[in-house]
Amino acid sequence: MSEEPVGIVSYGAYVPRYRIAPAEIGAVWGADGEAMGKGLGVFRKSVPAPDEDTITISTEALRQALARGRISPQSIGALYVGSESHPYAVKPTATVVAQAVGATPYLTAADFEFACKAGTAAIQTCMGLVKSRMITYGVAIGSDTSQGAPGDALEYSASAGGAAFIIGRERLLAEINATESFTTDTPDFWRREGQRYPSHGGRFTGEPAFFRHVGECGRRMMERMEMTPKDYRHVVFHQPNGKFPQRIGKTLGFTDEQMRYGLVTPYLGNTYSGAALLGLANVLDHADPGDRVLVVGYGSGAGSDAFDLTVSDRIHQFDRQGPRIQEFLDGGTPLNYALYAKFRGKIHLGGS
Amino acid sequence: MTIARFWRETPQRYNLGGSRCSSCGSAFFPPRAVCPTCPEHRRSLGKMEPLQLSGEGEVYSFTVVHDPAEGFEMQVPYVLALVKTPEGPILTGQVVDVLPAEVHVGLRVQATFRKLREEGKSGVIHYGYKFAVAREEGREPVAPEGESVPEPRREGPRPART
Ligand SMILES: [Zn+2]
């Protein structure tokens, strides 16, 4: 390819410190939480503190990315935050994040929303702006503090976390060789305006939704690049639970070893817009020069974005200051359900 | 606090922007327009330079709050600390993600971006700095109680390159 390269210049991540185990959740609802967790492939999930939200998580992730890449915030030309838990219905997350990292005022900023794939959509947008030389650096963040209704299956997995990627043309840690998307109107998961918790189509979230979109998008990406599964060192899928990505991985022909670093949901829960991006961050934490990486995100509603990446020689010089993903996977401070309910605002004060 | 006042203070609250007197070198947070330590205050006028604090620091003194300010009910008991920064200024801030018993004078902390308060359910959300225990303190992660599942996969042998 003779085109000018575009790729990842730096990355950062943030996951709140608190954790809760499925058994603890199940005990409250008279369910076998442990079995529920095993069925979902989720051993624990992260819980944001009462003073954390998508804005604070995005800011922490981006501050780490800027420090690691030694990038001046003033050189950011575009900043997009993908999330389905923006704190405001009207007023951008992106402006607060931009101000908090010192990137204002000479940049464009916006919030993206596409269920769990808003972060990968933001990466694609940044690629276009960088390639067309409209900007030097673009920031794409995927971050969420999603909730499941108390007692719903989603409550066992919905967690909080995010990752920030700085997209540019030079000093690349990994070149993005190409991107591919697959989009249809599929009502598998939604939340109407003003509703506190999302609704989902139960089993419908599987076959016609996640598996079809991720499968089609992943296959198309490989076909276009004339690659086969064994040509990739690492693969990352969207991971609403621990099981879906493993199943689609096997269907497409990938081994557990290739999925090893890209699968973080068993230890963090489903971070929604953060999920595939935290998986990619963990892969980059462990990658070597020359590694080929396939990423296939998914967002309900529905669509998939795929990326084919080649890790560059710079990866070994990259200064990974601050916590690596493994630190987040290792755990944090455990919560019981009562504290969890309090932290997540499930306890209502004064009739409000 | 009014929206306008909070908005004016955004640079310091979001980014820990202080000031330094270029005559005597004293550092201030929040930023000052005039240096109070220079013998002739007026001479420092226009000589104050912006100073970016690193966000590092250590607990200089602290108190545990059991009777919360409005909006902090969900966080009781919480720790409010005076944090001495390497740049000089002492900052007041909450120390988060920590049990009060874990906090001591000299504890190394790092600024973190958090929600400070919300103006009710429909009002503005205010953000700014708080402090978290610094990574150098080496706090061990605590595996959730009752976790009866395999430990997270550790570093192991890597697959041969194909
Ligand atoms: Zn002075």
XYZ file of C-alpha atoms and ligand atoms in Angstrom:
515
model
C 0.000 0.000 0.000
C 1.484 3.272 -1.084
C -0.985 5.408 0.834
C 0.256 7.443 3.755
C 0.110 5.372 6.928
C -2.299 6.068 9.757
C -2.378 4.382 13.123
C -2.096 4.437 16.879
C 0.432 6.888 18.317
C -0.400 6.313 21.962
C -3.041 4.766 24.186
C -4.229 4.897 27.767
C -6.887 3.226 29.853
C -8.745 3.567 33.091
C -10.891 1.150 35.081
C -12.464 2.112 38.425
C -10.998 0.414 41.496
C -14.023 -1.417 42.873
C -15.125 -4.969 41.955
C -18.121 -7.168 42.644
C -18.484 -10.914 42.022
C -21.554 -12.562 40.427
C -22.128 -14.689 43.559
C -22.612 -11.510 45.572
C -25.201 -10.211 43.100
C -27.021 -13.528 42.813
C -27.358 -13.848 46.588
C -29.543 -10.740 46.670
C -31.891 -11.965 43.945
C -32.211 -15.587 45.051
C -30.228 -16.723 42.017
C -27.138 -18.896 41.756
C -24.824 -16.039 40.943
C -21.780 -18.213 40.702
C -23.410 -20.385 38.056
C -24.648 -17.235 36.336
C -21.119 -15.868 36.267
C -19.708 -19.136 34.941
C -22.397 -19.236 32.243
C -21.466 -15.720 31.170
C -17.738 -16.212 31.615
C -17.577 -13.246 33.993
C -15.704 -13.735 37.259
C -16.003 -10.192 38.544
C -16.920 -6.792 37.228
C -15.680 -3.288 37.886
C -17.884 -0.767 39.687
C -17.381 2.994 39.478
C -17.151 5.014 42.688
C -20.049 7.415 43.306
C -17.935 10.284 41.947
C -16.920 8.534 38.714
C -18.704 8.624 35.368
C -17.926 8.459 31.655
C -16.385 11.943 31.763
C -13.961 11.150 34.596
C -13.024 7.735 33.161
C -12.417 9.227 29.696
C -10.293 12.009 31.169
C -8.085 9.622 33.153
C -7.598 7.356 30.116
C -6.678 10.272 27.849
C -4.315 11.847 30.397
C -2.423 8.576 30.489
C -2.313 8.372 26.686
C -0.983 11.942 26.388
C 1.687 11.392 29.054
C 2.842 8.103 27.531
C 3.075 9.529 24.018
C 4.523 12.855 25.245
C 1.947 14.560 23.080
C 0.997 18.178 23.671
C -2.760 18.383 24.287
C -2.776 21.522 22.158
C -1.841 19.441 19.108
C -5.097 17.459 19.287
C -7.290 18.460 16.364
C -10.321 16.295 17.089
C -11.639 14.576 20.188
C -14.523 12.098 20.131
C -15.956 10.196 23.069
C -18.006 7.111 22.276
C -20.333 5.994 25.048
C -23.878 4.995 25.831
C -23.655 6.489 29.325
C -22.849 10.128 28.644
C -23.632 11.954 31.932
C -25.722 14.597 30.168
C -28.493 13.985 27.634
C -27.627 17.408 26.195
C -24.107 18.798 26.800
C -21.122 16.970 25.418
C -18.837 14.698 27.370
C -16.095 15.612 24.894
C -15.911 19.295 25.872
C -15.306 18.514 29.550
C -12.663 15.925 28.641
C -10.983 18.323 26.189
C -10.864 21.067 28.820
C -9.661 18.695 31.523
C -6.655 17.573 29.473
C -5.851 21.101 28.251
C -6.792 20.523 24.608
C -9.208 23.459 24.272
C -10.091 25.640 22.440
C -8.700 24.963 18.945
C -10.139 21.550 18.209
C -13.346 19.933 17.077
C -15.127 17.676 19.556
C -18.258 15.553 19.718
C -19.888 12.661 21.488
C -20.496 9.453 19.591
C -23.240 7.007 20.332
C -23.668 3.528 18.843
C -24.216 1.174 21.785
C -20.884 -0.577 22.394
C -19.143 0.373 19.152
C -19.138 4.150 19.482
C -15.422 4.038 20.359
C -14.418 2.117 17.223
C -16.554 4.478 15.130
C -14.563 7.333 16.689
C -11.297 5.646 15.636
C -12.556 5.420 12.047
C -13.515 9.094 12.043
C -10.091 10.076 13.366
C -8.408 7.922 10.693
C -10.239 9.857 7.983
C -9.356 13.248 9.427
C -5.708 12.286 9.921
C -5.335 10.710 6.481
C -6.866 13.740 4.775
C -4.430 15.954 6.738
C -7.242 17.956 8.316
C -5.678 17.244 11.726
C -2.361 16.018 13.152
C -3.747 13.992 16.034
C -7.244 12.705 16.664
C -8.435 11.247 19.947
C -10.932 8.384 20.032
C -12.247 7.298 23.413
C -14.604 4.448 24.226
C -15.869 4.580 27.784
C -18.951 3.585 29.753
C -20.483 3.197 33.193
C -23.391 1.091 32.080
C -26.004 -0.466 34.308
C -28.294 -3.438 34.107
C -31.666 -3.358 35.853
C -31.410 -4.923 39.332
C -31.836 -8.678 39.039
C -31.597 -8.659 35.214
C -28.998 -10.864 33.535
C -27.185 -7.690 32.481
C -26.529 -6.789 36.092
C -23.984 -9.620 36.320
C -21.822 -8.158 33.583
C -22.450 -4.404 33.087
C -19.353 -2.606 34.379
C -17.290 0.535 33.923
C -14.044 1.475 32.198
C -12.592 3.045 29.112
C -9.622 3.455 26.817
C -8.285 6.360 24.787
C -6.403 6.047 21.498
C -4.458 8.832 19.858
C -4.536 8.463 16.096
C -1.869 10.039 13.912
C 0.455 9.585 10.914
C 3.900 9.524 12.512
C 5.614 7.721 15.379
C 3.096 4.887 15.111
C 2.967 2.075 17.665
C 0.721 0.187 15.299
C -0.315 0.976 11.772
C -3.994 0.529 10.973
C -3.774 -1.177 7.588
C -7.491 -1.028 6.893
C -10.911 -0.835 8.469
C -14.177 -2.477 7.520
C -17.768 -2.134 8.765
C -21.000 -4.136 8.660
C -24.193 -2.326 9.625
C -27.910 -3.263 9.681
C -31.087 -2.244 11.511
C -31.360 -4.944 14.202
C -33.372 -4.367 17.408
C -31.332 -6.512 19.827
C -30.725 -4.003 22.619
C -31.970 -0.462 23.260
C -32.769 2.159 25.829
C -35.486 4.720 25.219
C -34.930 8.346 26.229
C -35.585 8.837 29.942
C -35.400 5.149 30.806
C -32.968 4.287 33.575
C -32.004 0.807 32.355
C -31.735 -0.694 28.868
C -33.999 -3.379 27.407
C -32.831 -6.310 25.335
C -34.248 -8.971 23.097
C -32.967 -11.852 25.249
C -31.743 -14.658 23.001
C -32.166 -12.343 20.019
C -28.948 -10.600 21.130
C -27.001 -13.670 19.964
C -27.358 -15.196 16.507
C -28.883 -12.394 14.361
C -27.085 -9.665 16.254
C -23.601 -10.222 17.752
C -22.632 -13.387 15.873
C -23.860 -12.322 12.452
C -22.329 -8.840 12.538
C -19.014 -9.754 14.103
C -18.716 -12.833 11.891
C -19.517 -11.036 8.627
C -17.338 -8.044 9.439
C -14.377 -10.158 10.562
C -14.580 -12.392 7.477
C -14.797 -9.431 5.112
C -11.815 -7.798 6.765
C -9.694 -10.931 6.328
C -10.842 -11.439 2.737
C -9.982 -7.885 1.802
C -6.538 -8.141 3.385
C -6.033 -11.638 1.950
C -5.364 -12.884 5.449
C -6.389 -16.059 7.247
C -6.848 -16.451 11.009
C -3.433 -18.045 11.442
C -1.766 -14.928 10.011
C -2.759 -12.939 13.100
C -0.859 -13.036 16.367
C -3.730 -11.483 18.349
C -7.454 -11.076 17.882
C -9.849 -8.857 19.824
C -13.630 -9.064 19.671
C -16.300 -7.036 21.340
C -16.969 -8.863 24.582
C -20.353 -8.336 26.249
C -19.487 -11.414 28.316
C -16.670 -13.956 28.325
C -18.479 -16.489 26.153
C -19.625 -14.647 23.002
C -16.106 -13.626 21.891
C -14.733 -17.118 22.515
C -17.524 -18.658 20.456
C -17.179 -16.302 17.497
C -13.415 -16.716 17.684
C -13.728 -20.482 17.343
C -16.274 -20.114 14.526
C -13.899 -17.874 12.589
C -10.959 -20.189 13.205
C -8.950 -18.484 15.956
C -7.275 -20.271 18.857
C -7.490 -19.478 22.577
C -3.861 -18.380 22.411
C -4.691 -15.699 19.832
C -7.574 -14.473 22.007
C -5.599 -14.604 25.230
C -4.758 -10.922 25.696
C -7.706 -9.492 23.820
C -10.249 -10.987 26.214
C -10.550 -8.864 29.362
C -14.287 -9.040 30.165
C -13.972 -12.124 32.451
C -12.018 -9.972 34.917
C -13.569 -6.536 34.334
C -17.133 -7.220 33.219
C -18.617 -5.677 30.104
C -17.308 -2.146 29.765
C -19.509 -1.601 26.673
C -17.811 1.056 24.508
C -14.608 0.370 26.442
C -14.655 -3.412 25.965
C -12.963 -4.020 22.611
C -10.669 -1.029 23.185
C -9.478 -2.297 26.581
C -8.850 -5.654 24.880
C -6.778 -3.891 22.219
C -4.903 -1.949 24.907
C -4.032 -5.217 26.650
C -2.828 -6.674 23.348
C -0.595 -3.614 22.792
C 0.739 -4.029 26.346
C 2.048 -7.447 25.245
C 2.693 -7.008 21.521
C 5.966 -7.348 19.619
C 7.058 -5.595 16.428
C 5.521 -7.173 13.366
C 2.527 -8.698 15.184
C -0.651 -8.608 13.117
C -3.776 -7.828 15.127
C -7.428 -8.163 14.146
C -10.017 -6.154 16.097
C -13.749 -6.579 15.537
C -16.031 -4.382 17.612
C -19.784 -4.635 17.889
C -22.595 -2.286 18.809
C -26.222 -3.236 19.214
C -28.696 -1.758 16.833
C -26.488 -3.064 15.066
C -23.041 -2.831 13.534
C -19.469 -4.058 13.594
C -16.219 -2.227 12.880
C -13.081 -4.214 12.128
C -9.440 -3.106 12.066
C -6.384 -4.870 10.712
C -3.226 -3.617 12.444
C 0.508 -4.210 12.242
C 2.512 -3.478 15.384
C 5.598 -1.345 14.678
C 9.177 -1.393 15.969
C 8.349 1.512 18.235
C 6.272 -0.666 20.541
C 9.345 -1.699 22.533
C 10.413 1.898 23.177
C 6.930 2.968 24.171
C 6.908 4.361 27.683
C 3.990 2.570 29.325
C 3.806 4.781 32.399
C 0.882 4.378 34.744
C -1.057 1.181 35.230
C -1.056 -1.483 32.543
C -4.222 -3.408 31.812
C -2.964 -6.398 33.819
C -3.202 -4.294 36.990
C -6.883 -3.752 36.332
C -7.406 -7.451 35.571
C -5.793 -8.470 38.849
C -8.610 -6.967 40.843
C -9.257 -4.091 43.180
C -11.343 -3.407 46.237
C -14.245 -5.855 46.618
C -17.738 -4.538 47.320
C -20.748 -6.264 48.804
C -24.129 -5.733 47.142
C -25.239 -3.121 49.673
C -22.254 -0.869 48.954
C -22.556 -1.592 45.246
C -26.222 -0.550 45.272
C -25.297 2.628 47.115
C -22.425 3.425 44.730
C -24.575 2.874 41.649
C -27.446 5.032 42.853
C -29.821 2.083 43.127
C -30.839 3.338 46.577
C -33.168 6.295 46.328
C -33.043 9.011 48.957
C -35.851 11.294 50.087
C -38.432 10.057 47.620
C -36.461 11.311 44.626
C -21.913 28.069 43.989
C -23.062 29.834 40.864
C -22.409 28.360 37.453
C -20.416 31.452 36.452
C -18.089 31.325 39.453
C -17.465 27.622 39.025
C -16.829 28.090 35.316
C -14.260 30.853 35.960
C -12.379 28.514 38.274
C -12.367 25.674 35.742
C -8.667 25.953 34.763
C -7.463 25.439 38.322
C -10.119 22.923 39.274
C -9.702 20.771 36.154
C -6.007 21.144 35.453
C -4.339 22.286 38.690
C -3.186 25.506 37.094
C -1.429 27.640 39.712
C 0.953 30.569 39.500
C 4.553 31.375 40.363
C 6.119 34.730 41.180
C 9.014 35.321 38.804
C 10.628 37.723 41.313
C 10.892 35.454 44.358
C 9.868 32.071 42.980
C 6.985 31.466 45.383
C 4.306 29.136 44.023
C 0.592 29.507 44.583
C -2.563 27.509 44.191
C -5.125 28.769 43.404
C -3.254 31.211 41.166
C -2.676 34.754 42.424
C -2.386 38.002 40.515
C -0.046 39.558 43.094
C 2.714 37.935 45.159
C 1.998 38.189 48.910
C 5.553 37.197 49.888
C 7.457 39.810 47.915
C 8.194 42.830 50.159
C 6.588 45.204 47.701
C 3.473 43.433 46.489
C 2.895 45.815 43.603
C 6.230 44.957 42.015
C 5.064 41.401 41.384
C 2.096 42.668 39.413
C 2.414 41.297 35.889
C 5.309 39.069 36.976
C 3.165 36.142 38.024
C 3.612 33.215 35.653
C 1.305 30.263 35.144
C 2.466 27.136 36.940
C 1.226 23.671 36.072
C 1.137 21.460 39.152
C 2.050 17.812 38.530
C -0.756 16.461 40.692
C 1.725 14.576 42.867
C 1.854 15.131 46.573
C 1.681 13.657 50.042
C -0.840 13.903 52.829
C 0.192 16.735 55.142
C -2.820 16.454 57.405
C -6.290 14.961 57.109
C -9.670 14.517 58.701
C -12.377 11.889 58.335
C -15.777 13.386 57.580
C -18.774 11.591 59.091
C -21.241 14.478 58.862
C -21.257 15.089 55.114
C -21.707 18.236 53.132
C -24.795 18.225 50.921
C -24.297 15.885 47.988
C -21.674 13.760 49.747
C -24.117 11.508 51.640
C -23.219 8.488 49.502
C -19.498 8.787 50.268
C -19.520 8.925 54.104
C -17.155 8.381 55.783
C -14.722 10.161 53.506
C -11.270 11.630 53.888
C -10.506 15.303 53.395
C -6.792 16.049 53.287
C -4.252 18.818 53.009
C -1.857 17.651 50.311
C 1.669 19.051 50.095
C 2.792 19.276 46.480
C 6.428 19.100 45.340
C 5.897 22.499 43.685
C 5.133 24.056 47.079
C 1.439 24.832 47.456
C -0.707 22.840 49.875
C -4.005 21.759 48.326
C -7.213 20.720 50.020
C -8.976 17.749 48.521
C -10.822 14.528 49.100
C -8.799 11.293 49.101
C -10.848 8.671 47.260
C -10.907 4.890 46.731
C -9.420 4.363 50.163
C -10.562 3.348 53.647
C -10.045 6.093 56.250
C -7.833 3.651 58.197
C -5.441 3.420 55.225
C -4.725 7.154 55.216
C -1.767 8.528 57.162
C 0.389 11.626 57.153
C 3.013 11.189 54.438
C 0.837 8.936 52.262
C 1.759 9.598 48.649
C -1.187 10.620 46.525
C -1.858 11.601 42.916
C -4.538 13.960 41.650
C -7.422 12.282 39.872
C -10.338 13.764 37.945
C -13.696 13.241 39.668
C -17.215 14.532 39.991
C -17.237 17.133 42.760
C -20.966 17.688 43.059
C -24.205 17.779 41.155
C -26.760 20.562 41.282
C -29.618 18.189 42.000
C -30.968 15.782 39.398
C -31.415 18.359 36.650
C -28.593 20.831 37.282
C -24.988 21.146 36.205
C -22.422 18.518 37.217
C -19.205 19.994 38.619
C -15.909 18.228 38.030
C -12.447 18.740 39.416
C -9.475 17.232 41.180
C -9.479 14.840 44.095
C -6.644 12.597 45.230
C -6.122 8.846 44.953
C -3.388 6.796 46.604
C -0.295 6.954 44.376
C 0.745 3.751 42.599
C 4.176 3.954 44.260
C 2.459 3.043 47.519
C 2.097 -0.399 45.948
C -1.348 -1.274 47.202
C -2.037 -4.916 46.433
C -5.240 -5.683 44.581
C -7.727 -7.567 46.716
C -9.478 -10.403 44.918
C -13.203 -10.158 45.549
C -14.369 -12.264 48.480
C -15.958 -15.565 47.620
C -14.340 -15.650 44.210
C -14.177 -19.352 43.434
C -12.906 -19.090 39.903
C -9.484 -19.425 38.303
C -7.108 -16.563 38.918
C -6.508 -14.177 36.031
C -4.145 -15.593 33.500
C -0.602 -14.549 34.271
C 2.290 -14.105 31.944
C 3.229 -17.482 30.546
C 5.094 -18.984 27.645
C 4.217 -17.268 24.406
C 3.120 -19.100 21.313
C 5.602 -19.703 18.555
C 5.342 -17.142 15.785
C 3.457 -18.481 12.802
Zn 7.201 37.042 44.954
